[in-house]
Amino acid sequence: MRFSERWAQQQDRPDQAVVDVLVPTCNRPAELAVTLAGLAAQQEPAFAVVVSDQSAGQPAWEHPAAAAMVRVLEAQGRPVMLLRHLPRRGLAEHRQFLLDQSTADQCLFLDDDVWLEPGALARLSLALDELQCGFVGMAPQGLSFLDDRRPHQTANFKAWAGPVTPERVRPGTPEFEQWPLHSAANLSHLSAELSLQPGQWVPYHVAWLGGCVLYRREALNDAGGFRFWTSLPDGHAGEDVVAQWQVMERYGGAGILPSGAVHLESPTTVTDRAVEAYDVVLGQESARTPQSSGYAT
């Protein structure tokens, strides 16, 4: 990483990226600027950024605030790829397009309304290396809910006591009942209750994670990635649930406490949730998941 005293010097060849940060965006220039600002605050590991825009008008990175953050990242020596990907063919197709651009061993799918605290990327990457599972993630926290404690939603919290192993999550399994953990600011409350110290992190069982998920790219591809998009209508939600469940069955997955991801709490741009990807891809129409991609509050 190049610090400010070297921004104006001739660029060295960027370090080989350990992580590709993949950011799908659509009609959110202000939120994208904040997301990129969070990335600019990360020091390790070496990473590259791919932004894929499906906005109706000009791409979000042309907004002055977002453009400034792109310049900061590039001055730091972070490769940034800005792509337009139209026509829109649904969330899963967009994620598969981003995955196809990735070449690093690890890839972080980061939504365009999530800010990462300094050090969050390093913590995720370290956890993925140490746990050797298919993915780890930080569920974005809604900090407007810091005074809203929900012990009934955190009662099912279960830390991994040993190695993270493959598991099958479906409605009716104990793991599935952990989905409310990621509502509101529940993880922030859990982190405080566990008295986690700076630098300390704890892996835990998840039903699924949205918004900030770091995969071993090889594991995600081996599990099928998001190639199931061809079986879905353009209007769908829950594509991340399908991909994660398929990775978890082969390699396991875990959430990470504390979560250094903050949800910006902007209105969702995914308004058509009539089709749950899980119902179609996994053929379980009688057992629908709760809304899986809207950071339930």
Short mmCIF file of C-alpha atoms in Angstrom, two decimals:
data_model
loop_
_atom_site.label_atom_id
_atom_site.label_comp_id
_atom_site.label_asym_id
_atom_site.label_seq_id
_atom_site.Cartn_x
_atom_site.Cartn_y
_atom_site.Cartn_z
CA MET A 1 0.00 0.00 0.00
CA ARG A 2 1.27 3.49 -0.90
CA PHE A 3 0.73 6.10 1.81
CA SER A 4 0.09 9.78 1.10
CA GLU A 5 3.74 10.83 1.02
CA ARG A 6 4.18 8.64 -2.07
CA TRP A 7 0.93 9.23 -3.93
CA ALA A 8 2.56 11.56 -6.45
CA GLN A 9 5.57 9.35 -7.11
CA GLN A 10 5.78 7.18 -10.17
CA GLN A 11 3.65 4.13 -9.63
CA ASP A 12 5.39 0.89 -8.82
CA ARG A 13 3.98 -2.35 -10.08
CA PRO A 14 1.08 -3.13 -7.69
CA ASP A 15 1.56 -6.04 -5.32
CA GLN A 16 -0.15 -9.20 -6.44
CA ALA A 17 -3.66 -9.10 -5.02
CA VAL A 18 -4.48 -11.55 -2.26
CA VAL A 19 -8.13 -10.46 -2.40
CA ASP A 20 -10.31 -9.26 -5.24
CA VAL A 21 -13.07 -7.03 -3.85
CA LEU A 22 -16.15 -7.42 -6.05
CA VAL A 23 -18.73 -4.64 -5.79
CA PRO A 24 -22.01 -4.82 -7.71
CA THR A 25 -23.77 -1.46 -7.82
CA CYS A 26 -26.92 0.05 -9.28
CA ASN A 27 -28.24 3.62 -8.89
CA ARG A 28 -26.30 4.27 -5.66
CA PRO A 29 -23.55 6.85 -6.26
CA ALA A 30 -23.47 8.22 -2.69
CA GLU A 31 -23.48 4.77 -1.11
CA LEU A 32 -20.79 3.55 -3.50
CA ALA A 33 -18.57 6.47 -2.45
CA VAL A 34 -18.89 5.45 1.21
CA THR A 35 -18.20 1.80 0.37
CA LEU A 36 -15.06 2.76 -1.55
CA ALA A 37 -13.97 5.04 1.28
CA GLY A 38 -14.13 2.06 3.63
CA LEU A 39 -11.92 0.09 1.25
CA ALA A 40 -9.43 2.95 1.06
CA ALA A 41 -9.00 2.65 4.85
CA GLN A 42 -7.85 -0.99 4.60
CA GLN A 43 -4.09 -1.57 4.75
CA GLU A 44 -3.70 -5.33 4.43
CA PRO A 45 -3.73 -7.63 2.59
CA ALA A 46 -2.98 -6.46 -0.96
CA PHE A 47 -6.26 -6.19 -2.84
CA ALA A 48 -7.77 -5.15 -6.15
CA VAL A 49 -11.26 -3.71 -6.68
CA VAL A 50 -13.77 -4.54 -9.39
CA VAL A 51 -16.89 -2.36 -9.56
CA SER A 52 -19.67 -3.49 -11.89
CA ASP A 53 -22.38 -0.90 -12.50
CA GLN A 54 -25.92 -1.48 -13.73
CA SER A 55 -27.29 2.01 -13.13
CA ALA A 56 -30.04 3.33 -15.36
CA GLY A 57 -28.12 6.55 -16.09
CA GLN A 58 -24.47 7.45 -15.75
CA PRO A 59 -22.34 4.96 -13.80
CA ALA A 60 -22.13 5.63 -10.09
CA TRP A 61 -18.35 6.03 -10.18
CA GLU A 62 -18.77 9.27 -12.15
CA HIS A 63 -20.27 10.96 -9.08
CA PRO A 64 -17.55 13.30 -7.74
CA ALA A 65 -17.38 11.61 -4.33
CA ALA A 66 -17.12 8.11 -5.78
CA ALA A 67 -14.62 9.29 -8.42
CA ALA A 68 -12.45 10.81 -5.69
CA MET A 69 -12.37 7.50 -3.79
CA VAL A 70 -11.40 5.65 -6.96
CA ARG A 71 -8.49 8.07 -7.34
CA VAL A 72 -7.46 7.49 -3.71
CA LEU A 73 -7.45 3.72 -4.19
CA GLU A 74 -5.39 4.01 -7.36
CA ALA A 75 -2.95 6.40 -5.68
CA GLN A 76 -2.53 3.81 -2.94
CA GLY A 77 -1.54 1.27 -5.58
CA ARG A 78 -4.82 -0.63 -5.54
CA PRO A 79 -5.85 -1.74 -9.03
CA VAL A 80 -9.42 -0.62 -9.74
CA MET A 81 -11.48 -2.00 -12.62
CA LEU A 82 -14.68 -0.11 -13.50
CA LEU A 83 -17.14 -2.03 -15.65
CA ARG A 84 -20.59 -1.41 -17.07
CA HIS A 85 -22.66 -4.59 -17.21
CA LEU A 86 -25.94 -4.25 -19.07
CA PRO A 87 -28.62 -5.35 -19.71
CA ARG A 88 -29.64 -6.37 -16.22
CA ARG A 89 -30.34 -10.09 -15.99
CA GLY A 90 -30.75 -10.44 -12.25
CA LEU A 91 -28.63 -10.47 -9.12
CA ALA A 92 -27.17 -13.94 -9.59
CA GLU A 93 -26.02 -13.21 -13.13
CA HIS A 94 -24.41 -9.98 -11.98
CA ARG A 95 -22.51 -11.79 -9.23
CA GLN A 96 -21.36 -14.48 -11.65
CA PHE A 97 -20.10 -11.77 -14.00
CA LEU A 98 -18.06 -10.30 -11.16
CA LEU A 99 -16.76 -13.71 -10.13
CA ASP A 100 -15.59 -14.28 -13.69
CA GLN A 101 -13.39 -11.16 -13.42
CA SER A 102 -11.63 -12.43 -10.28
CA THR A 103 -8.19 -14.06 -10.36
CA ALA A 104 -7.05 -13.76 -6.72
CA ASP A 105 -7.18 -16.70 -4.33
CA GLN A 106 -9.78 -14.89 -2.22
CA CYS A 107 -12.71 -12.81 -3.41
CA LEU A 108 -14.86 -10.54 -1.28
CA PHE A 109 -18.40 -9.85 -2.41
CA LEU A 110 -19.10 -6.45 -0.88
CA ASP A 111 -22.47 -4.77 -1.40
CA ASP A 112 -22.55 -1.14 -2.46
CA ASP A 113 -24.13 -0.01 0.83
CA VAL A 114 -21.60 -1.45 3.29
CA TRP A 115 -18.75 0.43 5.02
CA LEU A 116 -15.82 -1.54 6.43
CA GLU A 117 -13.95 -0.38 9.51
CA PRO A 118 -10.14 -0.23 9.24
CA GLY A 119 -8.65 -3.69 9.66
CA ALA A 120 -11.82 -5.56 8.70
CA LEU A 121 -10.41 -6.94 5.45
CA ALA A 122 -7.25 -8.16 7.18
CA ARG A 123 -9.33 -9.88 9.86
CA LEU A 124 -11.48 -11.62 7.26
CA SER A 125 -8.51 -12.77 5.22
CA LEU A 126 -6.68 -14.05 8.28
CA ALA A 127 -9.78 -15.93 9.44
CA LEU A 128 -10.23 -17.56 6.04
CA ASP A 129 -6.58 -18.65 6.02
CA GLU A 130 -6.72 -20.03 9.53
CA LEU A 131 -10.10 -21.74 9.28
CA GLN A 132 -9.50 -23.18 5.79
CA CYS A 133 -13.22 -23.26 5.06
CA GLY A 134 -15.13 -22.10 1.99
CA PHE A 135 -16.08 -18.63 3.18
CA VAL A 136 -16.16 -16.27 6.12
CA GLY A 137 -18.23 -13.14 6.45
CA MET A 138 -19.19 -10.13 8.50
CA ALA A 139 -22.91 -9.45 8.62
CA PRO A 140 -23.43 -5.67 8.22
CA GLN A 141 -24.68 -3.95 11.36
CA GLY A 142 -27.39 -1.30 11.49
CA LEU A 143 -25.98 1.11 14.04
CA SER A 144 -29.27 2.94 14.41
CA PHE A 145 -30.25 -0.15 16.43
CA LEU A 146 -27.44 0.03 19.00
CA ASP A 147 -29.98 0.76 21.75
CA ASP A 148 -32.31 -2.01 20.56
CA ARG A 149 -31.20 -5.21 22.29
CA ARG A 150 -32.87 -8.41 21.12
CA PRO A 151 -31.81 -11.35 23.30
CA HIS A 152 -34.53 -13.52 21.74
CA GLN A 153 -32.73 -13.19 18.39
CA THR A 154 -29.24 -13.87 19.73
CA ALA A 155 -30.12 -16.87 21.91
CA ASN A 156 -29.15 -19.31 19.14
CA PHE A 157 -25.62 -17.92 18.76
CA LYS A 158 -23.16 -20.81 18.56
CA ALA A 159 -19.42 -20.32 18.21
CA TRP A 160 -17.37 -22.91 16.36
CA ALA A 161 -15.59 -24.90 19.08
CA GLY A 162 -13.22 -26.64 16.67
CA PRO A 163 -12.46 -26.69 12.95
CA VAL A 164 -15.14 -25.32 10.63
CA THR A 165 -16.57 -28.37 8.87
CA PRO A 166 -19.11 -28.88 6.07
CA GLU A 167 -22.74 -28.69 7.09
CA ARG A 168 -26.09 -28.76 5.38
CA VAL A 169 -28.44 -25.89 6.15
CA ARG A 170 -32.10 -26.11 5.25
CA PRO A 171 -35.35 -25.03 6.92
CA GLY A 172 -35.86 -27.28 9.92
CA THR A 173 -32.18 -27.64 10.77
CA PRO A 174 -30.80 -25.97 13.93
CA GLU A 175 -28.42 -23.87 11.80
CA PHE A 176 -31.32 -22.40 9.86
CA GLU A 177 -32.80 -20.98 13.06
CA GLN A 178 -29.75 -18.74 13.44
CA TRP A 179 -30.84 -16.38 10.67
CA PRO A 180 -32.17 -13.68 13.08
CA LEU A 181 -28.62 -13.26 14.48
CA HIS A 182 -27.86 -10.82 11.69
CA SER A 183 -30.79 -8.48 12.24
CA ALA A 184 -30.41 -4.92 13.52
CA ALA A 185 -27.21 -4.55 15.63
CA ASN A 186 -27.33 -8.01 17.20
CA LEU A 187 -23.71 -8.87 16.44
CA SER A 188 -22.50 -5.63 17.98
CA HIS A 189 -24.33 -6.55 21.18
CA LEU A 190 -22.91 -10.08 21.12
CA SER A 191 -19.36 -8.78 20.64
CA ALA A 192 -19.74 -6.53 23.67
CA GLU A 193 -21.20 -9.34 25.77
CA LEU A 194 -18.27 -11.61 24.85
CA SER A 195 -15.82 -8.86 25.90
CA LEU A 196 -13.79 -9.31 22.71
CA GLN A 197 -10.42 -7.57 22.86
CA PRO A 198 -8.76 -5.65 19.98
CA GLY A 199 -7.49 -8.15 17.44
CA GLN A 200 -9.54 -11.02 18.86
CA TRP A 201 -12.11 -12.71 16.64
CA VAL A 202 -14.52 -15.61 17.01
CA PRO A 203 -15.99 -17.81 14.24
CA TYR A 204 -19.62 -18.83 14.60
CA HIS A 205 -22.29 -20.89 12.86
CA VAL A 206 -24.49 -19.09 10.34
CA ALA A 207 -27.62 -19.78 8.35
CA TRP A 208 -26.23 -17.48 5.67
CA LEU A 209 -24.54 -14.09 5.37
CA GLY A 210 -25.37 -11.08 3.26
CA GLY A 211 -23.44 -8.02 2.18
CA CYS A 212 -19.84 -8.86 3.08
CA VAL A 213 -18.65 -12.40 2.34
CA LEU A 214 -15.07 -13.49 1.63
CA TYR A 215 -14.78 -16.72 -0.35
CA ARG A 216 -11.95 -18.95 -1.35
CA ARG A 217 -12.47 -18.41 -5.05
CA GLU A 218 -11.63 -22.00 -5.93
CA ALA A 219 -14.19 -23.29 -3.42
CA LEU A 220 -16.92 -20.98 -4.73
CA ASN A 221 -16.26 -21.99 -8.31
CA ASP A 222 -16.13 -25.67 -7.40
CA ALA A 223 -19.54 -25.38 -5.73
CA GLY A 224 -21.00 -23.85 -8.89
CA GLY A 225 -20.59 -20.15 -8.16
CA PHE A 226 -23.70 -18.28 -9.29
CA ARG A 227 -24.02 -20.16 -12.56
CA PHE A 228 -27.52 -21.18 -11.53
CA TRP A 229 -28.61 -17.73 -12.72
CA THR A 230 -29.77 -19.27 -16.00
CA SER A 231 -32.59 -21.06 -14.15
CA LEU A 232 -33.91 -17.85 -12.54
CA PRO A 233 -36.11 -15.03 -13.80
CA ASP A 234 -34.51 -11.60 -13.82
CA GLY A 235 -36.49 -10.58 -10.74
CA HIS A 236 -35.29 -12.67 -7.81
CA ALA A 237 -33.60 -12.47 -4.41
CA GLY A 238 -31.60 -14.80 -2.21
CA GLU A 239 -28.93 -15.75 -4.71
CA ASP A 240 -26.31 -15.41 -1.99
CA VAL A 241 -28.14 -17.97 0.15
CA VAL A 242 -27.97 -20.58 -2.62
CA ALA A 243 -24.28 -20.01 -3.33
CA GLN A 244 -23.35 -20.13 0.36
CA TRP A 245 -25.36 -23.26 1.11
CA GLN A 246 -23.67 -25.03 -1.78
CA VAL A 247 -20.23 -23.95 -0.57
CA MET A 248 -21.07 -24.89 3.03
CA GLU A 249 -22.01 -28.43 2.03
CA ARG A 250 -18.55 -28.95 0.54
CA TYR A 251 -16.22 -26.75 2.56
CA GLY A 252 -18.08 -25.17 5.47
CA GLY A 253 -18.53 -21.49 6.21
CA ALA A 254 -18.53 -19.19 9.22
CA GLY A 255 -19.44 -15.74 10.42
CA ILE A 256 -16.80 -13.65 12.18
CA LEU A 257 -17.23 -11.63 15.37
CA PRO A 258 -16.76 -8.76 15.74
CA SER A 259 -18.37 -7.55 12.55
CA GLY A 260 -16.55 -4.54 11.18
CA ALA A 261 -19.17 -4.10 8.47
CA VAL A 262 -21.77 -1.33 8.78
CA HIS A 263 -24.97 -1.25 6.78
CA LEU A 264 -25.68 2.25 5.48
CA GLU A 265 -29.42 1.61 5.97
CA SER A 266 -30.37 3.11 2.62
CA PRO A 267 -33.59 1.86 1.02
CA THR A 268 -33.07 -1.39 -0.84
CA THR A 269 -32.79 -1.32 -4.61
CA VAL A 270 -34.02 -4.93 -4.78
CA THR A 271 -37.76 -4.36 -4.74
CA ASP A 272 -38.85 -7.46 -6.67
CA ARG A 273 -38.60 -10.36 -4.20
CA ALA A 274 -41.41 -12.46 -5.65
CA VAL A 275 -39.01 -15.28 -6.53
CA GLU A 276 -36.69 -16.72 -3.89
CA ALA A 277 -33.67 -18.25 -5.63
CA TYR A 278 -33.59 -21.06 -3.09
CA ASP A 279 -37.09 -22.21 -4.09
CA VAL A 280 -36.14 -22.53 -7.73
CA VAL A 281 -32.55 -23.76 -7.61
CA LEU A 282 -32.87 -26.22 -4.75
CA GLY A 283 -36.43 -27.25 -5.55
CA GLN A 284 -37.96 -26.62 -2.13
CA GLU A 285 -40.98 -24.50 -3.03
CA SER A 286 -42.85 -25.50 0.11
CA ALA A 287 -40.19 -24.13 2.47
CA ARG A 288 -39.40 -20.52 1.75
CA THR A 289 -36.62 -18.67 3.53
CA PRO A 290 -37.23 -15.35 5.27
CA GLN A 291 -36.22 -12.30 3.21
CA SER A 292 -32.59 -13.14 2.70
CA SER A 293 -30.93 -10.11 1.16
CA GLY A 294 -32.45 -7.08 2.80
CA TYR A 295 -30.59 -6.90 6.13
CA ALA A 296 -33.76 -7.57 8.10
CA THR A 297 -34.38 -5.23 11.00
#
